Amino acid sequence: PITPGELLCLGSSLAFSGLFYYMYRKKAKVVARIQEAPKLQVDDNLPALVSAAEGNCLPYVALEGIVLPAQAALTSHYHEGLQGVIQKLLLKEHRLIWNSLARSW
């Protein structure tokens, strides 16, 4: 005899398994798209490729080339000879609205 508690546990377990499998398949498709991304070189032809693309945007593209630091390259304290640079990011908020219910912007 199966109790209602056991049925509840079985049903919730199946529901969570289905949810996690759905999320896994969704992320696996994104990873496959990233792995199949075309590799482009950073050269003089890159601006022409971007402007020719739809919406002036190239989704999932791997850029290969030499990056020059603006000032000095960062060196690793843990791995000798390893250097890196920091990418500058620009964040632009389009609209800021006060939510009185949540008391936040």
Coordinates of N, CA and C in Angstrom, one line a residue:
P1 N 0.8 -1.2 0.0 CA 0.0 0.0 0.0 C 0.9 1.3 0.0
I2 N 0.5 2.2 -0.9 CA 1.3 3.5 -1.0 C 0.5 4.5 -0.3
T3 N 1.2 5.3 0.6 CA 0.5 6.3 1.3 C 0.5 7.6 0.5
P4 N -0.4 8.5 0.9 CA -0.5 9.8 0.2 C 0.8 10.6 0.3
G5 N 1.5 10.5 1.4 CA 2.8 11.2 1.5 C 3.8 10.7 0.5
E6 N 3.9 9.4 0.4 CA 4.8 8.8 -0.6 C 4.5 9.2 -2.0
L7 N 3.2 9.3 -2.3 CA 2.7 9.8 -3.7 C 3.1 11.2 -3.9
L8 N 3.0 12.0 -2.8 CA 3.4 13.4 -2.9 C 4.9 13.6 -3.2
C9 N 5.7 12.8 -2.4 CA 7.1 12.8 -2.6 C 7.5 12.4 -4.0
L10 N 6.9 11.3 -4.5 CA 7.2 10.8 -5.8 C 6.8 11.8 -6.9
G11 N 5.6 12.4 -6.8 CA 5.2 13.4 -7.7 C 6.1 14.7 -7.7
S12 N 6.5 15.1 -6.6 CA 7.3 16.3 -6.5 C 8.7 16.0 -7.0
S13 N 9.2 14.8 -6.8 CA 10.5 14.3 -7.3 C 10.5 14.3 -8.8
L14 N 9.4 13.8 -9.4 CA 9.3 13.7 -10.9 C 9.2 15.1 -11.4
A15 N 8.4 16.0 -10.8 CA 8.3 17.4 -11.2 C 9.6 18.1 -11.2
F16 N 10.4 18.0 -10.1 CA 11.7 18.6 -10.1 C 12.7 18.0 -11.1
S17 N 12.6 16.7 -11.3 CA 13.5 16.1 -12.3 C 13.2 16.6 -13.7
G18 N 11.9 16.7 -14.0 CA 11.5 17.3 -15.3 C 11.9 18.7 -15.5
L19 N 11.8 19.5 -14.4 CA 12.2 20.9 -14.5 C 13.7 21.0 -14.7
F20 N 14.5 20.3 -13.9 CA 16.0 20.3 -14.0 C 16.4 19.8 -15.4
Y21 N 15.8 18.8 -15.9 CA 16.1 18.3 -17.2 C 15.8 19.3 -18.3
Y22 N 14.7 20.0 -18.2 CA 14.4 21.1 -19.1 C 15.4 22.2 -19.1
M23 N 15.8 22.6 -17.9 CA 16.9 23.6 -17.8 C 18.2 23.1 -18.3
Y24 N 18.5 21.8 -18.1 CA 19.8 21.3 -18.7 C 19.8 21.3 -20.2
R25 N 18.7 20.9 -20.8 CA 18.6 20.9 -22.3 C 18.7 22.3 -22.8
K26 N 18.0 23.2 -22.2 CA 18.1 24.6 -22.6 C 19.5 25.2 -22.6
K27 N 20.2 24.9 -21.5 CA 21.6 25.4 -21.4 C 22.5 24.6 -22.3
A28 N 22.2 23.3 -22.6 CA 23.1 22.6 -23.5 C 23.0 23.1 -24.9
K29 N 21.8 23.6 -25.3 CA 21.7 24.2 -26.6 C 22.5 25.5 -26.7
V30 N 22.5 26.3 -25.7 CA 23.3 27.5 -25.7 C 24.8 27.2 -25.8
V31 N 25.2 26.2 -25.0 CA 26.6 25.8 -25.1 C 27.0 25.3 -26.5
A32 N 26.1 24.5 -27.1 CA 26.4 24.0 -28.4 C 26.5 25.2 -29.4
R33 N 25.7 26.2 -29.3 CA 25.8 27.4 -30.1 C 27.1 28.1 -29.9
I34 N 27.5 28.2 -28.7 CA 28.8 28.9 -28.4 C 29.9 28.1 -29.0
Q35 N 29.9 26.8 -28.9 CA 31.0 26.0 -29.4 C 31.1 26.0 -30.9
E36 N 29.9 26.2 -31.6 CA 29.9 26.3 -33.0 C 30.1 27.7 -33.6
A37 N 30.4 28.7 -32.7 CA 30.6 30.1 -33.1 C 31.7 30.2 -34.0
P38 N 31.6 31.1 -35.0 CA 32.7 31.3 -36.0 C 33.8 32.1 -35.3
K39 N 35.0 31.8 -35.7 CA 36.2 32.4 -35.1 C 36.7 33.5 -36.1
L40 N 36.7 34.7 -35.6 CA 37.1 35.9 -36.5 C 38.4 36.5 -35.9
Q41 N 39.2 37.0 -36.8 CA 40.4 37.7 -36.4 C 40.1 39.2 -36.2
V42 N 40.8 39.8 -35.2 CA 40.7 41.2 -35.0 C 41.6 41.9 -36.0
D43 N 41.0 42.4 -37.1 CA 41.8 43.1 -38.1 C 41.0 44.2 -38.7
D44 N 41.4 44.7 -39.9 CA 40.7 45.9 -40.5 C 39.3 45.4 -41.1
N45 N 39.1 44.2 -41.4 CA 37.9 43.7 -42.0 C 36.7 43.6 -40.9
L46 N 37.1 43.5 -39.6 CA 36.0 43.3 -38.6 C 34.9 44.4 -38.6
P47 N 35.3 45.7 -38.7 CA 34.2 46.7 -38.7 C 33.2 46.5 -39.9
A48 N 33.7 46.1 -41.0 CA 32.9 45.9 -42.2 C 32.0 44.7 -42.0
L49 N 32.5 43.6 -41.3 CA 31.6 42.5 -41.0 C 30.5 42.8 -40.0
V50 N 30.8 43.6 -39.0 CA 29.8 44.0 -38.0 C 28.8 44.9 -38.7
S51 N 29.2 45.8 -39.5 CA 28.2 46.7 -40.1 C 27.3 46.0 -41.1
A52 N 27.8 44.9 -41.7 CA 27.1 44.2 -42.7 C 26.1 43.2 -42.1
A53 N 26.3 42.9 -40.8 CA 25.4 41.9 -40.1 C 24.1 42.6 -39.7
E54 N 23.1 41.7 -39.5 CA 21.8 42.2 -39.2 C 21.8 42.9 -37.8
G55 N 21.3 44.1 -37.7 CA 21.3 44.8 -36.5 C 22.7 45.3 -36.0
N56 N 23.7 45.3 -36.9 CA 25.0 45.6 -36.5 C 25.5 44.9 -35.3
C57 N 25.2 43.6 -35.3 CA 25.6 42.7 -34.1 C 25.9 41.3 -34.6
L58 N 27.0 40.7 -34.1 CA 27.3 39.4 -34.4 C 27.1 38.5 -33.2
P59 N 26.1 37.7 -33.2 CA 25.8 36.8 -32.0 C 26.8 35.7 -31.9
Y60 N 27.3 35.4 -30.7 CA 28.2 34.2 -30.5 C 29.3 34.2 -31.5
V61 N 30.2 35.1 -31.4 CA 31.4 35.1 -32.2 C 32.7 35.0 -31.3
A62 N 33.6 34.2 -31.7 CA 34.9 34.2 -31.0 C 35.9 35.0 -31.7
L63 N 36.4 36.1 -31.0 CA 37.4 37.0 -31.6 C 38.8 36.5 -31.2
E64 N 39.7 36.4 -32.2 CA 41.0 36.0 -31.9 C 41.9 37.2 -32.4
G65 N 42.9 37.5 -31.5 CA 43.8 38.5 -31.9 C 44.6 39.0 -30.7
I66 N 45.4 40.0 -30.9 CA 46.3 40.5 -29.8 C 45.6 41.7 -29.2
V67 N 45.6 41.6 -27.9 CA 45.0 42.7 -27.1 C 46.1 43.5 -26.4
L68 N 46.0 44.8 -26.6 CA 47.0 45.7 -26.0 C 46.4 46.4 -24.8
P69 N 47.2 46.4 -23.7 CA 46.6 47.1 -22.5 C 46.7 48.6 -22.7
A70 N 45.7 49.3 -22.1 CA 45.7 50.8 -22.2 C 46.9 51.4 -21.4
Q71 N 47.3 50.8 -20.3 CA 48.4 51.3 -19.5 C 49.4 50.2 -19.4
A72 N 49.3 49.4 -18.3 CA 50.2 48.3 -18.1 C 49.4 47.0 -18.0
A73 N 50.0 45.9 -18.4 CA 49.3 44.6 -18.3 C 49.4 44.1 -16.9
L74 N 48.3 43.4 -16.5 CA 48.3 42.8 -15.1 C 49.1 41.5 -15.1
T75 N 49.9 41.3 -14.1 CA 50.7 40.1 -14.0 C 50.2 39.3 -12.9
S76 N 50.2 38.0 -13.0 CA 49.7 37.1 -12.0 C 50.7 36.9 -10.9
H77 N 50.3 36.9 -9.7 CA 51.1 36.6 -8.6 C 51.4 35.1 -8.4
Y78 N 50.5 34.3 -9.0 CA 50.6 32.8 -8.7 C 51.2 32.1 -9.9
H79 N 51.1 32.6 -11.1 CA 51.7 31.9 -12.3 C 52.6 32.8 -13.0
E80 N 53.9 32.5 -13.0 CA 54.9 33.4 -13.6 C 54.7 33.4 -15.1
G81 N 54.8 34.6 -15.6 CA 54.7 34.8 -17.1 C 53.3 34.9 -17.6
L82 N 52.3 34.8 -16.7 CA 50.9 35.0 -17.1 C 50.4 36.4 -17.0
Q83 N 49.9 37.0 -18.0 CA 49.5 38.4 -18.0 C 48.1 38.5 -18.5
G84 N 47.4 39.6 -18.1 CA 46.0 39.8 -18.6 C 45.7 41.3 -18.6
V85 N 44.5 41.6 -19.1 CA 44.0 43.0 -19.2 C 42.6 43.0 -18.7
I86 N 42.1 44.2 -18.4 CA 40.7 44.3 -17.9 C 39.9 45.0 -19.0
Q87 N 38.8 44.4 -19.3 CA 37.9 45.0 -20.3 C 37.1 46.1 -19.7
K88 N 37.0 47.2 -20.3 CA 36.2 48.3 -19.8 C 34.7 48.0 -20.2
L89 N 33.8 48.2 -19.3 CA 32.4 47.9 -19.5 C 31.7 49.2 -19.4
L90 N 30.7 49.4 -20.2 CA 29.8 50.6 -20.1 C 28.4 50.1 -19.8
L91 N 27.8 50.5 -18.7 CA 26.5 50.2 -18.4 C 25.6 51.4 -18.5
K92 N 24.6 51.3 -19.3 CA 23.7 52.4 -19.6 C 22.3 51.9 -19.2
E93 N 21.7 52.6 -18.2 CA 20.3 52.3 -17.8 C 19.4 53.2 -18.6
H94 N 18.4 52.6 -19.2 CA 17.5 53.3 -20.1 C 16.5 54.1 -19.3
R95 N 16.0 53.5 -18.2 CA 14.9 54.2 -17.5 C 15.0 53.7 -16.0
L96 N 14.7 54.7 -15.2 CA 14.8 54.4 -13.7 C 13.4 54.8 -13.1
I97 N 12.7 53.8 -12.6 CA 11.4 54.1 -12.1 C 11.3 53.6 -10.6
W98 N 10.8 54.5 -9.7 CA 10.6 54.1 -8.3 C 9.4 53.2 -8.1
N99 N 9.7 52.1 -7.5 CA 8.6 51.1 -7.2 C 8.2 51.3 -5.8
S100 N 7.1 52.0 -5.5 CA 6.7 52.3 -4.2 C 6.3 51.0 -3.4
L101 N 5.8 50.0 -4.0 CA 5.5 48.8 -3.3 C 6.7 48.1 -2.8
A102 N 7.8 47.9 -3.6 CA 9.0 47.3 -3.2 C 10.0 48.3 -2.6
R103 N 9.7 49.6 -2.7 CA 10.5 50.6 -2.2 C 11.9 50.5 -2.7
S104 N 12.0 50.4 -4.1 CA 13.3 50.4 -4.7 C 13.2 51.0 -6.1
W105 N 14.3 51.3 -6.7 CA 14.3 51.9 -8.0 C 14.3 50.8 -9.1

